[in-house]
mmCIF file of C-alpha atoms and ligand atoms in Angstrom:
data_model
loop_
_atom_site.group_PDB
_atom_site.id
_atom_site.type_symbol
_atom_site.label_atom_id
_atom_site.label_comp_id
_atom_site.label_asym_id
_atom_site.label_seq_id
_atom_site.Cartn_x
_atom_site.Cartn_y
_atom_site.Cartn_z
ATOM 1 C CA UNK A 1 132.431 80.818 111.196
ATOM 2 C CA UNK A 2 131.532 82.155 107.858
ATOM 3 C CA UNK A 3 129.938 85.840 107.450
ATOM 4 C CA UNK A 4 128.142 87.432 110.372
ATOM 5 C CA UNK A 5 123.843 87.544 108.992
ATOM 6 C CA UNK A 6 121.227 89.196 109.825
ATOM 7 C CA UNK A 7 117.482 88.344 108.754
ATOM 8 C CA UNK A 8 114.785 90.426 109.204
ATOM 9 C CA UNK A 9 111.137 88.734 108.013
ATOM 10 C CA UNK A 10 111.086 85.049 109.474
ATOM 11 C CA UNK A 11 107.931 83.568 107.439
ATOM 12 C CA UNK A 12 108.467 80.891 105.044
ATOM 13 C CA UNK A 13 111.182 81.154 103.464
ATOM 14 C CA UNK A 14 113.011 83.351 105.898
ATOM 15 C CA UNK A 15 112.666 80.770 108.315
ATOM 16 C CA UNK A 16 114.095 78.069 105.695
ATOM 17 C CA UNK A 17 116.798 80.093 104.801
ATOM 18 C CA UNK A 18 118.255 80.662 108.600
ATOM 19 C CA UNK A 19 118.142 77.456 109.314
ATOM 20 C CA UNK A 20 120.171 76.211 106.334
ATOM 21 C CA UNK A 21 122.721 79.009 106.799
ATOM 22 C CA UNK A 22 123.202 78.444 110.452
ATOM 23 C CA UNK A 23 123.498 74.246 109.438
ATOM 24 C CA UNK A 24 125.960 75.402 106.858
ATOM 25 C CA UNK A 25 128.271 77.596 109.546
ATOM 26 C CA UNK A 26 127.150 81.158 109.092
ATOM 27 C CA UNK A 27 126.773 82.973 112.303
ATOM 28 C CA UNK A 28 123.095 84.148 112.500
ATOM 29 C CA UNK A 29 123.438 87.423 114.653
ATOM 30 C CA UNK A 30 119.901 88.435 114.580
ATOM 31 C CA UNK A 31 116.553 86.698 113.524
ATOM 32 C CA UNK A 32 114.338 89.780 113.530
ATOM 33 C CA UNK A 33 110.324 89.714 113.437
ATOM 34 C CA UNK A 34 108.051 92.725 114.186
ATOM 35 C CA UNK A 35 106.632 90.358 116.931
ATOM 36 C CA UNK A 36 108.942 88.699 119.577
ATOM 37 C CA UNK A 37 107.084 85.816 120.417
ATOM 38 C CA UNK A 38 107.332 85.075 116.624
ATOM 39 C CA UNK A 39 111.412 85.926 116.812
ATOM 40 C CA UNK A 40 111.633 83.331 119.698
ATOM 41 C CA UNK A 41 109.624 80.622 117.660
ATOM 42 C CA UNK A 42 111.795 81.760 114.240
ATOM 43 C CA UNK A 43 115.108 81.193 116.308
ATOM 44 C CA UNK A 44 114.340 77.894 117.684
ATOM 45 C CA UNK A 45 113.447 76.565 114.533
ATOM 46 C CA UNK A 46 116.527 78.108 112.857
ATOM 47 C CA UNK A 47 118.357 76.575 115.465
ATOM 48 C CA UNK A 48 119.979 80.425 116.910
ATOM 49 C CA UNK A 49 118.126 80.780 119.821
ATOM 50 C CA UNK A 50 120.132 83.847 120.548
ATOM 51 C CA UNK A 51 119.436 85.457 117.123
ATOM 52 C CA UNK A 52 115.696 86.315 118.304
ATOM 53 C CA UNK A 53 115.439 89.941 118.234
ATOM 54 C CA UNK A 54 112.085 92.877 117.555
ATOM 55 C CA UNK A 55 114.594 95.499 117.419
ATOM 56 C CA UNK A 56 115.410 97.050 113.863
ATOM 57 C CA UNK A 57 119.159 98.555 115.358
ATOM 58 C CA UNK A 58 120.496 94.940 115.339
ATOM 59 C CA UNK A 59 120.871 95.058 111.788
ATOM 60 C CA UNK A 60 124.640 96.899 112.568
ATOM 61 C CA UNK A 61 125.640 93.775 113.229
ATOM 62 C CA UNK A 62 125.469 91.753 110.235
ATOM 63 C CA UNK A 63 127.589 92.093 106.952
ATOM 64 C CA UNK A 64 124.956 90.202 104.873
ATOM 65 C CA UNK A 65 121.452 91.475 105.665
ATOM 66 C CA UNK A 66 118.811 89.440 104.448
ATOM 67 C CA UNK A 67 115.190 90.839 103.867
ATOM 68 C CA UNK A 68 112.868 87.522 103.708
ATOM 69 C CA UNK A 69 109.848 90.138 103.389
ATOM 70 C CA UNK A 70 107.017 90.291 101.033
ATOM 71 C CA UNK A 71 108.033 92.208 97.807
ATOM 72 C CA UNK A 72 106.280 94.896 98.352
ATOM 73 C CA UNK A 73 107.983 95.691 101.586
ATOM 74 C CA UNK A 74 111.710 95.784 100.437
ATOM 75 C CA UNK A 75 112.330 99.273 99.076
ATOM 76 C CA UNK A 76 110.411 100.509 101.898
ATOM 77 C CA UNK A 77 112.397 98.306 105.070
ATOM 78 C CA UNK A 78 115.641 99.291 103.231
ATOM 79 C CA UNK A 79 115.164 103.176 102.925
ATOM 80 C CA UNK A 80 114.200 102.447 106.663
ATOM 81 C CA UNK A 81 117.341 100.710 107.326
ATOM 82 C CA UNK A 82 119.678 103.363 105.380
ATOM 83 C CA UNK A 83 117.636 106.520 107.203
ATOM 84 C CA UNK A 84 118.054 105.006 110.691
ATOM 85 C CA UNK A 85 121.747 104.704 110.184
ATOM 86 C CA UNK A 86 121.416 100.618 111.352
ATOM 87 C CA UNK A 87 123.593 99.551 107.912
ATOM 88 C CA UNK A 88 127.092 99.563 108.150
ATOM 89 C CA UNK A 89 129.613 100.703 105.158
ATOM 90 C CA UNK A 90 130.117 97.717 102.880
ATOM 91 C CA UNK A 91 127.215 95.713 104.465
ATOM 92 C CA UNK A 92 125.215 93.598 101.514
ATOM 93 C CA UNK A 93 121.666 93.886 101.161
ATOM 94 C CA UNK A 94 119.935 90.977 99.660
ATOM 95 C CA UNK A 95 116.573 90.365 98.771
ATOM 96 C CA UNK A 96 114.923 86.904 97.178
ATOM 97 C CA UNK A 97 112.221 88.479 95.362
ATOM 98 C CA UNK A 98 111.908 86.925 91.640
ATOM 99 C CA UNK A 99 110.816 90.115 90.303
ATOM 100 C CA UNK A 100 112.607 93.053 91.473
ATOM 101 C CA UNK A 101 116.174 93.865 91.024
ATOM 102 C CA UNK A 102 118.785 93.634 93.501
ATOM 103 C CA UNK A 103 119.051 97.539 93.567
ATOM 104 C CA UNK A 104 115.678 98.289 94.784
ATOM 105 C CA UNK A 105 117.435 97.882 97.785
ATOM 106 C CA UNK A 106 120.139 100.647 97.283
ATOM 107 C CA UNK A 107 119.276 104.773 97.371
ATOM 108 C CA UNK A 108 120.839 107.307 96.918
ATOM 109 C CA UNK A 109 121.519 108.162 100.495
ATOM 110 C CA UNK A 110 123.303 106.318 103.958
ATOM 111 C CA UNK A 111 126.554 104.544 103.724
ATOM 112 C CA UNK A 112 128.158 102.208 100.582
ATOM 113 C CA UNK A 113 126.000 99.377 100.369
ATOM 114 C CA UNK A 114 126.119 96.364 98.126
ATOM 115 C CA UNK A 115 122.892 94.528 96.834
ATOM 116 C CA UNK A 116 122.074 90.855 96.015
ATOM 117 C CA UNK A 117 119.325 89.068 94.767
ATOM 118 C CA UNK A 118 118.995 85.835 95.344
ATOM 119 C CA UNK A 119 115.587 83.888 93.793
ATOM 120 C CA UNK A 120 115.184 80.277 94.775
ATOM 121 C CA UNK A 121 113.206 78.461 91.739
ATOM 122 C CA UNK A 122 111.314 76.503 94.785
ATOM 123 C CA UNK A 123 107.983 76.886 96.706
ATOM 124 C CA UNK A 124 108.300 77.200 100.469
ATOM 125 C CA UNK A 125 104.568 76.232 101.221
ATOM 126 C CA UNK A 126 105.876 76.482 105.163
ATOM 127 C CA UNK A 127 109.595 76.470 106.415
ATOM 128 C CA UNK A 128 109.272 73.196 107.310
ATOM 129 C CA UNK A 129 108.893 71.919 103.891
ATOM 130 C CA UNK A 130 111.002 74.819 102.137
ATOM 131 C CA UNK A 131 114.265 73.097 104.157
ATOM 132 C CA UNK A 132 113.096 70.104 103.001
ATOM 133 C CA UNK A 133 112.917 70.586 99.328
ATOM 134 C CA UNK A 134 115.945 73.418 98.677
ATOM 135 C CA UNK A 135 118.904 71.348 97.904
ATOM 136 C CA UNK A 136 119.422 71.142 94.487
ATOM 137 C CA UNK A 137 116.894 73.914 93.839
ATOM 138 C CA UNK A 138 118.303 76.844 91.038
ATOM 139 C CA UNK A 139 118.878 80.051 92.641
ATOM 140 C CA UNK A 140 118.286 83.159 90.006
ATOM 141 C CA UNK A 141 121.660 85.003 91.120
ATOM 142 C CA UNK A 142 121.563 89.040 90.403
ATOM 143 C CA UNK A 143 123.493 92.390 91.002
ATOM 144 C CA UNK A 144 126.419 94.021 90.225
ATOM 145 C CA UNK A 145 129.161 91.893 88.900
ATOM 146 C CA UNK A 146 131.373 92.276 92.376
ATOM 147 C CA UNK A 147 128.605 90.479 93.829
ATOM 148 C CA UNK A 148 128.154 87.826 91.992
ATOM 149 C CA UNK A 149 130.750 85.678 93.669
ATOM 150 C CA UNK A 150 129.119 86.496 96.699
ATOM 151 C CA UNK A 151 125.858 85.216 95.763
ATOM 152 C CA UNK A 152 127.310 82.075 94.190
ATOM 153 C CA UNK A 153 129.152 80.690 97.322
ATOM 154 C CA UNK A 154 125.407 81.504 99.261
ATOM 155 C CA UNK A 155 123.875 79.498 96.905
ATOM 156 C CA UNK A 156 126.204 76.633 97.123
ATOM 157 C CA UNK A 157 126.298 76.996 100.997
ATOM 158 C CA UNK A 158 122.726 76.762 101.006
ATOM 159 C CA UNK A 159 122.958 73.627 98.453
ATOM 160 C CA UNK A 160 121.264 75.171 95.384
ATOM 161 C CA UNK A 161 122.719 75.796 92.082
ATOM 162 C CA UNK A 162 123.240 79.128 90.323
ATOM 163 C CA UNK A 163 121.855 80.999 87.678
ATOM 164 C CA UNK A 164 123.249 83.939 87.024
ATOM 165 C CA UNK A 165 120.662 86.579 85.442
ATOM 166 C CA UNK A 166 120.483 90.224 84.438
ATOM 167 C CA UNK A 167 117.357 92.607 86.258
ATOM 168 C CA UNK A 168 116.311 92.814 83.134
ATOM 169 C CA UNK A 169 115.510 88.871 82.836
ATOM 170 C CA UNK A 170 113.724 88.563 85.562
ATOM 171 C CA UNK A 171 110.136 89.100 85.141
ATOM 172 C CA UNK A 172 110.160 86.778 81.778
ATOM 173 C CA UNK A 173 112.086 84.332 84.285
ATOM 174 C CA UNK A 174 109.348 85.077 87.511
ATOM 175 C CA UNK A 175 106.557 84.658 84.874
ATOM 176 C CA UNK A 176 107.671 81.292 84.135
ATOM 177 C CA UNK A 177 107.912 80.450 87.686
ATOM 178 C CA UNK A 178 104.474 81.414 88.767
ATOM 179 C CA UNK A 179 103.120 79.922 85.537
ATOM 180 C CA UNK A 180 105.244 76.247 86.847
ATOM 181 C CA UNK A 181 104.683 76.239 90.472
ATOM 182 C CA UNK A 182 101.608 78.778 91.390
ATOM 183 C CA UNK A 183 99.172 77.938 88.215
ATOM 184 C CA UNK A 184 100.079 74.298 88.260
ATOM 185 C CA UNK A 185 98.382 74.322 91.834
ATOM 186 C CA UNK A 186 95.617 76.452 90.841
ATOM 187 C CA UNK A 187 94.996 73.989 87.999
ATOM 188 C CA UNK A 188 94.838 70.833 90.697
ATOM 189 C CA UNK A 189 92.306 72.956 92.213
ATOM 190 C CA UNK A 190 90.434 73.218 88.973
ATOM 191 C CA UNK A 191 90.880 69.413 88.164
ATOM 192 C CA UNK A 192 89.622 68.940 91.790
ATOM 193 C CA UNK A 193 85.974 71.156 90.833
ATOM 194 C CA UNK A 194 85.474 69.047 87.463
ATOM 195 C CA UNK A 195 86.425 65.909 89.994
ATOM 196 C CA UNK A 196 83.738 67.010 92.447
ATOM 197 C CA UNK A 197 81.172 67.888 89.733
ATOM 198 C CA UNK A 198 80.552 64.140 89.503
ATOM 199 C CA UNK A 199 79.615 63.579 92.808
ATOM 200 C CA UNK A 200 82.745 63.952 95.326
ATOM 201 C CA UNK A 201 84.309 66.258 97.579
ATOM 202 C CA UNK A 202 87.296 68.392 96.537
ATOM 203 C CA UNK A 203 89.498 66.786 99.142
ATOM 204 C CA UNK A 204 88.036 63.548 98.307
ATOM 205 C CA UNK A 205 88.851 64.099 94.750
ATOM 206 C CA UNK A 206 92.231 65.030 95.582
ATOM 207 C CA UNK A 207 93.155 61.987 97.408
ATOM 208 C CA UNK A 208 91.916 60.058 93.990
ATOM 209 C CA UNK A 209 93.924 62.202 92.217
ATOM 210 C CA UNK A 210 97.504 62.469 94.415
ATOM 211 C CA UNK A 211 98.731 59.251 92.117
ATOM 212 C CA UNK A 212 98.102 60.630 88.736
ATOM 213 C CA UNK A 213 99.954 63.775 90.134
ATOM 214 C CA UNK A 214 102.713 61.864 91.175
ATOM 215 C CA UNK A 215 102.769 59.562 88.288
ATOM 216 C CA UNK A 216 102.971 63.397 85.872
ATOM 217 C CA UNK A 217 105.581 65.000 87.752
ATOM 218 C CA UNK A 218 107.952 61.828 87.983
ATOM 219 C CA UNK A 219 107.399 61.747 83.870
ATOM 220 C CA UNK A 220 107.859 65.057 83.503
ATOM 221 C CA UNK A 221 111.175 65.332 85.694
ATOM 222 C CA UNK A 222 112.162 62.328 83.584
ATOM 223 C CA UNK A 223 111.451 62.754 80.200
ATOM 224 C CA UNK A 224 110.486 66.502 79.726
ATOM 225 C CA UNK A 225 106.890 67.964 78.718
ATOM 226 C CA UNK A 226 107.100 66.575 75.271
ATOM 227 C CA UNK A 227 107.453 62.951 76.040
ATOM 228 C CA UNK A 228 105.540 63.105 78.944
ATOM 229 C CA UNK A 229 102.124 64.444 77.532
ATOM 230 C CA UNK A 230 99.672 61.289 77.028
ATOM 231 C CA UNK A 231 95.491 61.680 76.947
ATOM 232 C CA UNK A 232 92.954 62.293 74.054
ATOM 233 C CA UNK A 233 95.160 65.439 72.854
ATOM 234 C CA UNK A 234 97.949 63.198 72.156
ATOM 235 C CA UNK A 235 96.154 60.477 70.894
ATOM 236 C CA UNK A 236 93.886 62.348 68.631
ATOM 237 C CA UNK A 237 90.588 61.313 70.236
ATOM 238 C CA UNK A 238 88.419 64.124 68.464
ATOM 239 C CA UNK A 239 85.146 62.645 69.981
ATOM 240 C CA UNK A 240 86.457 62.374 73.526
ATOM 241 C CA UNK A 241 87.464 65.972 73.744
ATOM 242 C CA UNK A 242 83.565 66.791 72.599
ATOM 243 C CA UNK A 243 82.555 64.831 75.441
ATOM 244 C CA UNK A 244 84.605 66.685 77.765
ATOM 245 C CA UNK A 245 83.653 70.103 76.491
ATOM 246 C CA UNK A 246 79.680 69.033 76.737
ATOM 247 C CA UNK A 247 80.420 67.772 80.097
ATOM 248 C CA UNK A 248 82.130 70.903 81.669
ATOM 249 C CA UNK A 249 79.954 73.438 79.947
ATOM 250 C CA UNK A 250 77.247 74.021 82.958
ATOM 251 C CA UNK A 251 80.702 74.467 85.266
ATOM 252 C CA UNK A 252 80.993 78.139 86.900
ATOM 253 C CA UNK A 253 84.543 79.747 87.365
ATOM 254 C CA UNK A 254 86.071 79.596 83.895
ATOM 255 C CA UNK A 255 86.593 76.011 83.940
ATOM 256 C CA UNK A 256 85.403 75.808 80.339
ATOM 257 C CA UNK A 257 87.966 78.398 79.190
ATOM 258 C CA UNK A 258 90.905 76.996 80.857
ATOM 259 C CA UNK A 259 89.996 73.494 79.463
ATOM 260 C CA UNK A 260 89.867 75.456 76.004
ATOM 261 C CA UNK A 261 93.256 77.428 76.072
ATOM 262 C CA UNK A 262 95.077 74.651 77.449
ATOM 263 C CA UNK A 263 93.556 72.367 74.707
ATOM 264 C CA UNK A 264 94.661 74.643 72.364
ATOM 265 C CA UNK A 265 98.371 74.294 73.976
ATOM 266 C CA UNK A 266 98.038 70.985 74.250
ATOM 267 C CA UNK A 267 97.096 70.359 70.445
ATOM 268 C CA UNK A 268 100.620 72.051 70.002
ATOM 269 C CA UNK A 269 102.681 70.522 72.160
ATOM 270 C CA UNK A 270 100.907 67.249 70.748
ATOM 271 C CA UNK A 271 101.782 68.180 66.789
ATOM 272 C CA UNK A 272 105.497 68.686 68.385
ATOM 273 C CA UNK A 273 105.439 65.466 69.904
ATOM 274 C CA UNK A 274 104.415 63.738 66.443
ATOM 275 C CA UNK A 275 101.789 61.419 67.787
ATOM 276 C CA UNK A 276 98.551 63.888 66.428
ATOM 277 C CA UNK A 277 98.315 63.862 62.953
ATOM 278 C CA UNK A 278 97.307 67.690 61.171
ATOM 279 C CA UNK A 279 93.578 66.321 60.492
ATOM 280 C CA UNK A 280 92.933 65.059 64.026
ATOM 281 C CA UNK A 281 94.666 68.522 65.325
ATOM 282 C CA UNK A 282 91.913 70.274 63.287
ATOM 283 C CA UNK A 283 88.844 68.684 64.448
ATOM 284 C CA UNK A 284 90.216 69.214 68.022
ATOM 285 C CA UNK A 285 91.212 72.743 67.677
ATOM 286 C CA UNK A 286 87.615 73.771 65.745
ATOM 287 C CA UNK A 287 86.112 72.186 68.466
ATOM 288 C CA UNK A 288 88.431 73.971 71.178
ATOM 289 C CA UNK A 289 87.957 77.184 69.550
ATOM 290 C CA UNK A 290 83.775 77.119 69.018
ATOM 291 C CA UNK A 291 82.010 79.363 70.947
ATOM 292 C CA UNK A 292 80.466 76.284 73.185
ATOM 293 C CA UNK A 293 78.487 74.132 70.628
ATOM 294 C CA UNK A 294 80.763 71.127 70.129
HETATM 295 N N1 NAP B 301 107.158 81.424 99.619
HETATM 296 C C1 NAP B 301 107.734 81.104 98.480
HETATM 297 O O1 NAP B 301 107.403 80.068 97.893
HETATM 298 C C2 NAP B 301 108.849 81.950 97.897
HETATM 299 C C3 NAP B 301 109.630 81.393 96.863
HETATM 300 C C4 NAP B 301 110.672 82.144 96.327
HETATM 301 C C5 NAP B 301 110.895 83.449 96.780
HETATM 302 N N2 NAP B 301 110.094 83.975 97.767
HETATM 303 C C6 NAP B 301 110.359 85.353 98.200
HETATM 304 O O2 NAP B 301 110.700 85.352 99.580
HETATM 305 C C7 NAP B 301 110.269 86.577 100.185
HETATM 306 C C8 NAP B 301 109.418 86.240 101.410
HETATM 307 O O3 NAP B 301 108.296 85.465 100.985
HETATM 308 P P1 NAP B 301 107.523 84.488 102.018
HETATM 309 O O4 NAP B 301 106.617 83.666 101.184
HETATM 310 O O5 NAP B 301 108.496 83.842 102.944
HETATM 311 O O6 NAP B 301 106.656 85.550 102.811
HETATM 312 P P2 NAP B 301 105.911 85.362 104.229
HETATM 313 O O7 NAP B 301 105.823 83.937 104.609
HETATM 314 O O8 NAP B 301 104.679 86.172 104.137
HETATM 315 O O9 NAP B 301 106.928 86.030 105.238
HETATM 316 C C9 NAP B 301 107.288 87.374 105.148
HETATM 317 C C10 NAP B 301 107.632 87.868 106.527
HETATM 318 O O10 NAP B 301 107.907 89.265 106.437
HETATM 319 C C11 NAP B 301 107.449 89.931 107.615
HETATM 320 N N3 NAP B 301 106.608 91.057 107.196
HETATM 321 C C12 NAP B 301 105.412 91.009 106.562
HETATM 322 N N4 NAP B 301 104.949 92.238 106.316
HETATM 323 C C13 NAP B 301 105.868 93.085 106.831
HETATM 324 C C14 NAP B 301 105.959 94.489 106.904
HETATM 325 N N5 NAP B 301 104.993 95.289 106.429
HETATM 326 N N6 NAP B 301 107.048 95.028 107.492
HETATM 327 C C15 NAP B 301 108.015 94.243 108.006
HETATM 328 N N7 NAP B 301 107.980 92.885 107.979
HETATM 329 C C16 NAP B 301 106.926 92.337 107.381
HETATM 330 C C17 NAP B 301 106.630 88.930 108.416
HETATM 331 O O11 NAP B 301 107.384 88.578 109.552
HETATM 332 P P3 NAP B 301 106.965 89.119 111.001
HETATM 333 O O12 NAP B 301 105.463 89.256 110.983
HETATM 334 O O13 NAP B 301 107.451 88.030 111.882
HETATM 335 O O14 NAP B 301 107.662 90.421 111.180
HETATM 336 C C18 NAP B 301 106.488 87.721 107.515
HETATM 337 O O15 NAP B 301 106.599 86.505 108.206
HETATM 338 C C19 NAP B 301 109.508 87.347 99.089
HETATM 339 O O16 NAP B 301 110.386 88.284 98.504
HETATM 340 C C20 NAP B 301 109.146 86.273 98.080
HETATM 341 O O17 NAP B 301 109.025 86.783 96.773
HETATM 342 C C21 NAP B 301 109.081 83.244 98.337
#
């Protein structure tokens, strides 16, 4: 058996992450969830049916104690945790926040602790899918330098890869995460209102879109943004862009702006990529950039 865990917050990733670590050998003492019908449910998915637990105190018996809880949560559950006397000396805390550092966790009073912070660069929409998608994934890896080791063999248990990063990284490195995963999806949603604009639903005009989604991320994954970016940007199709700014105008919920600013983008990622010449990126930026005539 590898090290004795305890994981308090079974939601989405929480749930994810005990069932990988129990796959990979770890012995999950405790699976703890303010509500024990949810503890029960958390267990049995993780595979640890004993692990379900509602009570705080079984935190003493873990050496790695993993908080899966919202962000906002964490300082809060481990000053808890330290005041209640449920941490033992030389226990590790870790969190899996992308924001916060790893010593949000620690205070200045209760026992020696150790703190880890372990990101995964990977949306767990439910558990279900998080297990499904986490090998391979890049783990942001932070905390003092004795930990780091620590961290690193997790990571590899869990079949991600590391990345070790400072505290100080991290919300340049969480921006750029939220910006990948969370505004990529809100930007479906947005294609999805233009979609429906002409005369569809918005699930309807996500099933037409799903291919053209699939078709982008394989490109992307394969050749990188550069080479992947195709359309009227890339091609230098001044006219069609007018089209499309005339079209979405009457739109409510910014849609005209966000076509704008990622035009704008666009035009230079386009000039990068060589196939828009400076004239073309002109015309499409002075269109981009007036104040809606175009
Ligand atoms: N979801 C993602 O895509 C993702 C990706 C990377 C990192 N993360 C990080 O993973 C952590 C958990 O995120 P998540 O998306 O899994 O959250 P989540 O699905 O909302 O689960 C959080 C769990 O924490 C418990 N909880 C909520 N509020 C609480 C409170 N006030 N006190 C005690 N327990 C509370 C709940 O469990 P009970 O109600 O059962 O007690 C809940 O299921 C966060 O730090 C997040 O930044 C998430």
């Amino acid at each position: 058996m590898k090290g004795r865990v305890v994981l308090i917050g079974p939601g989405r990733l929480g749930q994810a992450i005990a069932r990988l670590l129990c796959d990979a050998g770890y012995d999950l003492r405790a699976l703890i969830s303010r509500d024990p019908v949810r503890a029960v449910a958390a267990a049995r998915f993780a595979g640890c049916r004993n692990a379900a637990s509602a009570d705080l105190s079984r935190v003493a018996e873990g050496e790695l104690i993993l908080l899966a809880l919202p962000d906002d949560q964490l300082g809060a559950m481990a000053a808890t945790l330290r005041r209640d006397g449920h941490l033992r000396p030389g226990a590790t805390l870790i969190h899996f926040s992308g924001l916060h550092p790893a010593a949000i966790l620690l205070g200045k009073e209760g026992p020696p602790l150790r703190a880890l912070s372990l990101h995964p660069l990977q949306t767990f929409a439910d558990s279900v899918m998080g297990v499904r998608n986490l090998p391979g994934t890049t783990f942001a890896v932070e905390g003092t330098p004795d930990v780091i080791p620590l961290g690193e063999a997790l990571v590899a248990d869990l079949g991600g890869r590391s990345l070790v990063l400072s505290a100080e990284q991290k919300p340049l490195y969480h921006a750029a995460a939220c910006v990948a995963s969370n505004y990529m999806v809100t930007l479906v949603d947005t294609a999805c209102q233009i979609f429906s604009a002409c005369g569809f639903g918005q699930e309807e005009a996500f099933h037409y879109l799903t291919p053209l989604l699939r078709g982008t991320g394989r490109n992307l994954a394969a050749l990188g943004p550069k080479l992947a970016l195709t359309g009227p940007i890339a091609r230098g199709d001044v006219r069609t862009v007018g089209k499309h700014l005339r079209a979405i105008a009457h739109l409510p919920g910014g849609v005209d702006q966000i076509y704008r600013i990622l035009g704008i983008k666009t035009v230079e990622l386009a000039l990068k990529k060589g196939t828009l010449d400076a004239e073309a990126a002109e015309e499409i930026l002075r269109l981009l950039e007036s104040d809606g005539e175009s």
